[in-house]
Coordinates of N, CA and C in Angstrom, one line a residue:
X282 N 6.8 -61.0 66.5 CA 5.8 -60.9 65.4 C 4.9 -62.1 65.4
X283 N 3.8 -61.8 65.0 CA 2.8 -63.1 65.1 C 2.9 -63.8 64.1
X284 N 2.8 -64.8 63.8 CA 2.2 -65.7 62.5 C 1.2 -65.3 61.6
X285 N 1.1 -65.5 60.7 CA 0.0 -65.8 59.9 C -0.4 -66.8 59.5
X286 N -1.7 -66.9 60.3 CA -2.0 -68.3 60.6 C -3.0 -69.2 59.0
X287 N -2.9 -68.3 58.2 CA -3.7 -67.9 56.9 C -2.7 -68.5 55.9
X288 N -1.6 -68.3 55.9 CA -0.7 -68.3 55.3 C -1.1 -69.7 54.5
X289 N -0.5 -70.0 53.0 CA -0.4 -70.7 52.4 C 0.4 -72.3 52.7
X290 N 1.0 -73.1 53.0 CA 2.0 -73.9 53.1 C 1.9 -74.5 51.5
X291 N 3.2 -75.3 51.2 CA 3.6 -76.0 50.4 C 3.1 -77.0 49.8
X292 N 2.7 -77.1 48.8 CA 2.5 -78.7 48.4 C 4.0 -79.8 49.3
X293 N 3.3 -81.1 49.4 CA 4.2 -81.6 50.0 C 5.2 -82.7 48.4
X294 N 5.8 -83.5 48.5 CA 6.1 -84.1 47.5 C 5.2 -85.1 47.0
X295 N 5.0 -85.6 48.5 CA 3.4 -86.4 47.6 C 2.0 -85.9 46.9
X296 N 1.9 -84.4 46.9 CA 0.7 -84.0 46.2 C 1.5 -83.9 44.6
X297 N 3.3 -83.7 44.4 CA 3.4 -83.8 43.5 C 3.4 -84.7 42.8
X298 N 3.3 -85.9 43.4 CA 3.2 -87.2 42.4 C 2.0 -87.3 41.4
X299 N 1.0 -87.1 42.0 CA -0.4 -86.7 41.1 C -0.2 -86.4 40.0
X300 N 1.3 -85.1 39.8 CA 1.2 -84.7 38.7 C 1.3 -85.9 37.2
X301 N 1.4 -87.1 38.0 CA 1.9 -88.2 36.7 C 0.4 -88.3 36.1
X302 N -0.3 -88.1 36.7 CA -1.8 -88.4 35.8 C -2.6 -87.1 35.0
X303 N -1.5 -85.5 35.2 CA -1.4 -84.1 34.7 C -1.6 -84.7 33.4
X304 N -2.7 -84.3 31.9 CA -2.0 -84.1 31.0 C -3.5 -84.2 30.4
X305 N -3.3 -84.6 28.7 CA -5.0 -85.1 27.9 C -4.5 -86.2 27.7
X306 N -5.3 -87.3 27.8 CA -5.2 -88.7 27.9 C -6.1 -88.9 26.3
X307 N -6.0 -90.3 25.7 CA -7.6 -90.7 25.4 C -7.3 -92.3 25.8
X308 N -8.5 -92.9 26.3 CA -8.5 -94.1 26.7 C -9.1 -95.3 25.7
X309 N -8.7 -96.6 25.6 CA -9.7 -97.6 25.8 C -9.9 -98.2 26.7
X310 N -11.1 -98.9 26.6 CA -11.8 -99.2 28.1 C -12.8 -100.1 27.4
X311 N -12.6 -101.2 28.8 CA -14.1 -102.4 28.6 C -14.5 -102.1 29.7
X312 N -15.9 -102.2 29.4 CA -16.9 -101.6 30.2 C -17.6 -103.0 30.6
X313 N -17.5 -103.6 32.4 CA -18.1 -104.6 32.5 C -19.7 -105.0 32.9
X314 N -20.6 -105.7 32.3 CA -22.0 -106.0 32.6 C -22.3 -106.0 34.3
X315 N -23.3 -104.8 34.3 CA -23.2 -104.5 35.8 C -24.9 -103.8 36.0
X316 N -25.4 -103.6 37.2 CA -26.6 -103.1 37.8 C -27.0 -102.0 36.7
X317 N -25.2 -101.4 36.5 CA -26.0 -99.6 35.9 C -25.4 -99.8 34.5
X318 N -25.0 -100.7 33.4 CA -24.6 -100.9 32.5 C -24.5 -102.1 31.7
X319 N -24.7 -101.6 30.4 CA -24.6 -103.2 29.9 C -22.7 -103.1 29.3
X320 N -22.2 -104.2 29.2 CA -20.9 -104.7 29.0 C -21.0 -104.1 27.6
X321 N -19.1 -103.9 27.4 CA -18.7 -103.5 25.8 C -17.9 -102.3 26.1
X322 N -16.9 -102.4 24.8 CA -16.2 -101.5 24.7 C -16.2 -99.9 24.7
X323 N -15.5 -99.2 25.4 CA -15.9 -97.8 24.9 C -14.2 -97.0 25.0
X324 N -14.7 -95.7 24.8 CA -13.3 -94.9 24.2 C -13.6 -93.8 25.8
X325 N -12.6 -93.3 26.1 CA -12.6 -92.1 26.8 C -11.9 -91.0 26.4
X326 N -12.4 -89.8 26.9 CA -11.0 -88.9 26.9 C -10.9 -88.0 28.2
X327 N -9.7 -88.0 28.8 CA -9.5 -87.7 30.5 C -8.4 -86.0 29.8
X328 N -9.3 -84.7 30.3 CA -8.4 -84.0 31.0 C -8.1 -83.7 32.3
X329 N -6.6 -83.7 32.2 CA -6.3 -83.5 34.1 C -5.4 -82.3 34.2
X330 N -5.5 -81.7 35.4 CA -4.3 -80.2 35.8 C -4.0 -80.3 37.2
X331 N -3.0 -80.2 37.4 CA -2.6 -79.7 38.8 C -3.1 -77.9 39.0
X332 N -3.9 -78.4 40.2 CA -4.6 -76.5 40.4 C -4.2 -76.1 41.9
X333 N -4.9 -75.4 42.3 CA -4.8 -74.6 43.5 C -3.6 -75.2 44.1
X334 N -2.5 -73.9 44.0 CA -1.5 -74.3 44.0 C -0.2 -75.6 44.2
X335 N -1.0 -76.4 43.5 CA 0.1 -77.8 43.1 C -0.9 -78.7 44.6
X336 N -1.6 -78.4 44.9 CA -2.6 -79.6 46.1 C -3.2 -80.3 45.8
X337 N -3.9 -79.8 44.2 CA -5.0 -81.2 44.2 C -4.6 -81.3 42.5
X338 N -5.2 -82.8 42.3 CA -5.3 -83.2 40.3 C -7.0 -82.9 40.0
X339 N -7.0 -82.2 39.3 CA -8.6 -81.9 38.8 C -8.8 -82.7 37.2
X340 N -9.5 -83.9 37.4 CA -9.4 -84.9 35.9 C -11.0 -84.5 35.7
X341 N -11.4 -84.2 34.9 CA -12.2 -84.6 33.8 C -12.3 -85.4 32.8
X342 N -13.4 -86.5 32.9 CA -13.3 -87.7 31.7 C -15.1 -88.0 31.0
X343 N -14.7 -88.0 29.8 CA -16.2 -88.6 29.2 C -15.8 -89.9 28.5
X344 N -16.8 -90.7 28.9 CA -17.0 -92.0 28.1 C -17.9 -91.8 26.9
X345 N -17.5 -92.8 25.8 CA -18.2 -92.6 24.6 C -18.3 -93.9 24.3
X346 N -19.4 -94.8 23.9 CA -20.1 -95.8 23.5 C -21.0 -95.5 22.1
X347 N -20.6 -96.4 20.9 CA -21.4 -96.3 20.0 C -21.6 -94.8 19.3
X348 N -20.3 -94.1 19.9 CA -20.6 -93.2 18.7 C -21.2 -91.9 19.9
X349 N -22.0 -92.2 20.9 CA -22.3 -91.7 21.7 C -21.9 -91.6 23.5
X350 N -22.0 -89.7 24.0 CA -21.5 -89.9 25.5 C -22.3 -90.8 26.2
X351 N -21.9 -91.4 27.1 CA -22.5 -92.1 28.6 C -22.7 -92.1 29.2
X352 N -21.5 -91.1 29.4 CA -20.9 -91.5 31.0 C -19.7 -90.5 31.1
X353 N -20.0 -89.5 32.6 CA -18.9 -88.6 32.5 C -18.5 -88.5 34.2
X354 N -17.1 -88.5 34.8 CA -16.6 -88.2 35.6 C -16.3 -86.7 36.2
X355 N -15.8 -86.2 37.2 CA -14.6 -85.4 37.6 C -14.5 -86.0 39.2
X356 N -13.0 -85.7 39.0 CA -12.3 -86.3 40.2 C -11.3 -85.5 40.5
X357 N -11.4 -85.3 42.1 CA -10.6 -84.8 42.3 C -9.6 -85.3 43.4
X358 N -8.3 -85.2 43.4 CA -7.2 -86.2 43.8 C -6.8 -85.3 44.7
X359 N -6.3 -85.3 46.1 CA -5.0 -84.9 46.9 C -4.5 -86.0 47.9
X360 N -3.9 -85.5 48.8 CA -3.0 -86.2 49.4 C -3.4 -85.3 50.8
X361 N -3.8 -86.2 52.0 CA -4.4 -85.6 53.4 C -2.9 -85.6 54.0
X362 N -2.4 -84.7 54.6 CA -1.6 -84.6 55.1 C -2.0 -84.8 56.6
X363 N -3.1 -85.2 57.0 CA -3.6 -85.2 58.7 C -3.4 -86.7 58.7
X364 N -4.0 -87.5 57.6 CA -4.1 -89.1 57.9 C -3.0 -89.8 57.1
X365 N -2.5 -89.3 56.4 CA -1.1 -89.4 55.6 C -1.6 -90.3 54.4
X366 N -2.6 -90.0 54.0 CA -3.3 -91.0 52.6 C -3.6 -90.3 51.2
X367 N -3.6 -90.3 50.6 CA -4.5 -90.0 49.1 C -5.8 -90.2 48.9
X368 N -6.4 -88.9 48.6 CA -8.2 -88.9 48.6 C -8.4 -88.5 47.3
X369 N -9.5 -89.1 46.7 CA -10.6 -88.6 45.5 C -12.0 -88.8 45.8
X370 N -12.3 -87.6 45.4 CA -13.8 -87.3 45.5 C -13.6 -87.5 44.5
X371 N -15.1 -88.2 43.7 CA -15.7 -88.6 42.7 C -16.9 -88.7 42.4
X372 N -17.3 -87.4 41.5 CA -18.6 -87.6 41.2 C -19.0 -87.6 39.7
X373 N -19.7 -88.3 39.2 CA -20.3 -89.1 38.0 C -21.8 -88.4 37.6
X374 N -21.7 -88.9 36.2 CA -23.4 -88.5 35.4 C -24.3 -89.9 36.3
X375 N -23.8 -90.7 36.8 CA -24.7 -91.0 37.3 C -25.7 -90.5 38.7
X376 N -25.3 -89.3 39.4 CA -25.9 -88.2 40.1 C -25.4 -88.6 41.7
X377 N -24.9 -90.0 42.3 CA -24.8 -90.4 43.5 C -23.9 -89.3 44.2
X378 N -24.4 -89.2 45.1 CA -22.7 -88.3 45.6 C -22.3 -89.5 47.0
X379 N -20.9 -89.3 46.8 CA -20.1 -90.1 47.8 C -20.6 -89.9 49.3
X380 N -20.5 -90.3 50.1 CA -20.8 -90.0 51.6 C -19.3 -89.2 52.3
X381 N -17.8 -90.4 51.1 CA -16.6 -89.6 51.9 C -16.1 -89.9 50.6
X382 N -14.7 -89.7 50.7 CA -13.7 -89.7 49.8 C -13.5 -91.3 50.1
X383 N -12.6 -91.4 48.5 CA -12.2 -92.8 48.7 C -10.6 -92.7 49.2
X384 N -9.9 -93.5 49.9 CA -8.6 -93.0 50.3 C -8.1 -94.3 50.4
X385 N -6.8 -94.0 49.9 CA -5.7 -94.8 50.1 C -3.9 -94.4 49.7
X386 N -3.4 -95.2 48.9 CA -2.4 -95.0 49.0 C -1.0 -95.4 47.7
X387 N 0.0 -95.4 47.5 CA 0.9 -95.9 46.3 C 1.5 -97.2 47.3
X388 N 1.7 -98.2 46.0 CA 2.7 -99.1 46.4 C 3.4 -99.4 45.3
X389 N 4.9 -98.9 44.7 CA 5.6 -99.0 43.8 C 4.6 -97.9 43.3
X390 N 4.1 -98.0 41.7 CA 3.7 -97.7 40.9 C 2.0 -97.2 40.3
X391 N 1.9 -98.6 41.5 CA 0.1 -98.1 41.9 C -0.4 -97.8 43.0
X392 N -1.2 -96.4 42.7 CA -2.3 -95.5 43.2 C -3.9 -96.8 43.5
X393 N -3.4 -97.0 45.0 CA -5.3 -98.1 44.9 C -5.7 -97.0 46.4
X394 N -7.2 -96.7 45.9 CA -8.3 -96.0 46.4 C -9.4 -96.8 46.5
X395 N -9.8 -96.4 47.6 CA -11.2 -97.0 48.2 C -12.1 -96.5 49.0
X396 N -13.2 -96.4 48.4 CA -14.7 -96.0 49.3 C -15.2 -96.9 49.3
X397 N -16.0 -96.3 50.4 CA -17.9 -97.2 50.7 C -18.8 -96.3 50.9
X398 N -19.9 -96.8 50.7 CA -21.3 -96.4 50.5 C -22.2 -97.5 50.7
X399 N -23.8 -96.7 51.2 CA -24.7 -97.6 51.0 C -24.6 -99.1 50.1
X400 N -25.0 -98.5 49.0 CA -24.5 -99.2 47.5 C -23.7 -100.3 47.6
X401 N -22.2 -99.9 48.7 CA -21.1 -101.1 48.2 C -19.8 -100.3 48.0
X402 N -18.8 -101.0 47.5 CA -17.2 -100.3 47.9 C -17.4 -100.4 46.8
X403 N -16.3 -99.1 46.6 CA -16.0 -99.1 45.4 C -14.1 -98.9 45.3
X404 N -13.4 -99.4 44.3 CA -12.0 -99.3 44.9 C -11.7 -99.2 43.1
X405 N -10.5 -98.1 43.0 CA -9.7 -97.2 41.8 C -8.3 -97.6 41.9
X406 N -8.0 -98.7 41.2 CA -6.3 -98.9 41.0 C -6.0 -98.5 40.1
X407 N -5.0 -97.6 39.9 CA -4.4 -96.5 38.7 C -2.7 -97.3 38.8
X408 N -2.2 -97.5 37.9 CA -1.0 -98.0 37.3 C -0.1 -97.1 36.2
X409 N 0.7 -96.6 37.0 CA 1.2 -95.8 35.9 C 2.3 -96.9 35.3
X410 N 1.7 -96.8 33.8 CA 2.9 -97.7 33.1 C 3.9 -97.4 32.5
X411 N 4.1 -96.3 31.5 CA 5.1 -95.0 31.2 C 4.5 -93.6 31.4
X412 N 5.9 -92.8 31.2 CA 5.7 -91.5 31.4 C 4.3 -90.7 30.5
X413 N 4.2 -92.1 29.8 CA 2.9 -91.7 28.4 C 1.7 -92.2 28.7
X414 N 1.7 -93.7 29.2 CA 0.7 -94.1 29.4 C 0.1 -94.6 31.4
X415 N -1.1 -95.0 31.5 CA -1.5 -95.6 32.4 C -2.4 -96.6 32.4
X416 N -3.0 -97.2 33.6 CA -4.2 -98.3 33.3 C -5.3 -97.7 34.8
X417 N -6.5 -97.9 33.9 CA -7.2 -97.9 35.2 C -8.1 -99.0 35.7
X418 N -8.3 -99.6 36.7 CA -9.0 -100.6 36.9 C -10.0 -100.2 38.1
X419 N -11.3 -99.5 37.9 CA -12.4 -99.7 38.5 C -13.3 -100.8 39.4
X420 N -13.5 -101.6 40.6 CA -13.8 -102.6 40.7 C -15.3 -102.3 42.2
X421 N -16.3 -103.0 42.1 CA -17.2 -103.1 42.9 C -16.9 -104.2 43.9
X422 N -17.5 -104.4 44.9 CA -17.9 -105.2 45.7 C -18.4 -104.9 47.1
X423 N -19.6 -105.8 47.3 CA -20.9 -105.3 48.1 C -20.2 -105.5 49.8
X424 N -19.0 -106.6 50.4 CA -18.8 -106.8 51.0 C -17.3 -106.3 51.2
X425 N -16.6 -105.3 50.3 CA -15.1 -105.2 50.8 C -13.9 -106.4 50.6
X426 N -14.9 -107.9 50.1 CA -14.2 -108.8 50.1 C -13.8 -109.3 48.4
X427 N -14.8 -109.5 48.4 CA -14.5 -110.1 46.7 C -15.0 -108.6 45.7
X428 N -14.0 -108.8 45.2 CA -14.1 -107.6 43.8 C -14.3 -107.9 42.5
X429 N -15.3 -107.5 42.0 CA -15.8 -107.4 40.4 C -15.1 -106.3 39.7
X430 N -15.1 -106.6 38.4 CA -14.6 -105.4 37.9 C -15.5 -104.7 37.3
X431 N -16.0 -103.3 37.5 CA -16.5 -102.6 36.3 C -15.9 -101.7 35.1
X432 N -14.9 -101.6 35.3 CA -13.5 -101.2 33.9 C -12.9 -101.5 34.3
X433 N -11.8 -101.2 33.1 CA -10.5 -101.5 33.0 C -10.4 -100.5 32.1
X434 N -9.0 -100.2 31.8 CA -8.9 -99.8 30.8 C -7.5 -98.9 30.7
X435 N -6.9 -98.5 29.5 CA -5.2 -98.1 29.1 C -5.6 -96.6 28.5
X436 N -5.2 -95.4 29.0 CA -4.8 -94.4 28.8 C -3.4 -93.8 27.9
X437 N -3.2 -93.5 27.1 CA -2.5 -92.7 26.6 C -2.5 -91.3 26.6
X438 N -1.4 -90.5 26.6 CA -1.4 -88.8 26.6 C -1.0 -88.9 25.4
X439 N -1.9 -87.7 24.9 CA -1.9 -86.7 23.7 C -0.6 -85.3 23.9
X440 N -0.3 -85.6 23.0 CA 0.9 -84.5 23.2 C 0.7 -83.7 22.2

């Protein structure tokens, strides 16, 4: 009998770790003085789901400053099973689109990702702190070498 070469496979266990960032979040966050923003506090709120069958995290987040949006994400997270990494695409109200995915990996507890572009690297350290909360830390730098921060910031789920 032939194969079906069509056929579905499995999430692996590493697509299910993702699921720790599954849920409605609302965030604070400091927003650092940068090319495309001025510095200060703002609030977020992240929904996320595990979709097409348990492979990827699909987050949705808006930032809110003064009462007003700013700034809005979606991301989307899996796990390559060809290069054995974790990838997010990430595209923003600011309109850039990525050239590739940022990719990386867990060590203990944190999720750190990294692209490049024209622009400069950009690198996503995600910390899960409890089953409730997390931290995200956003950071630029033009060279790969020295990193600025453009957020930070502590997530809580809504239950």
């Amino acid at each position: 009998m032939t194969q079906d070469h069509l056929a579905a496979s499995s999430p692996l266990p590493e697509h299910a770790r993702l699921a720790a960032f599954a849920g409605e979040w609302n965030g604070e966050e400091v927003v650092f003085p940068s090319r495309w923003t001025a510095g200060g506090p703002a609030t977020s709120h992240t929904v996320a789901r595990m979709d097409l069958n348990g492979f990827y995290l699909i987050q949705d987040s808006v930032q809110m400053r003064d009462g007003k949006q700013v700034f809005a994400t979606h991301g989307i997270f899996t796990f390559d099973r060809e290069d054995r990494t974790y990838k997010l695409f990430w595209y923003d109200s600011l309109g850039y689109t990525p050239p590739s995915p940022a990719s990386g990996g867990w060590v203990g507890k944190t999720l750190t990702l990294v692209r490049g572009s024209l622009r400069g690297n950009a690198r996503h350290v995600y910390e899960i702190i409890d089953d409730n909360s997390y931290s995200l830390k956003i950071q630029f730098s033009p060279d790969a070498e020295g990193w600025a921060d453009v957020l930070t910031g502590v997530y809580r789920r809504i239950h």
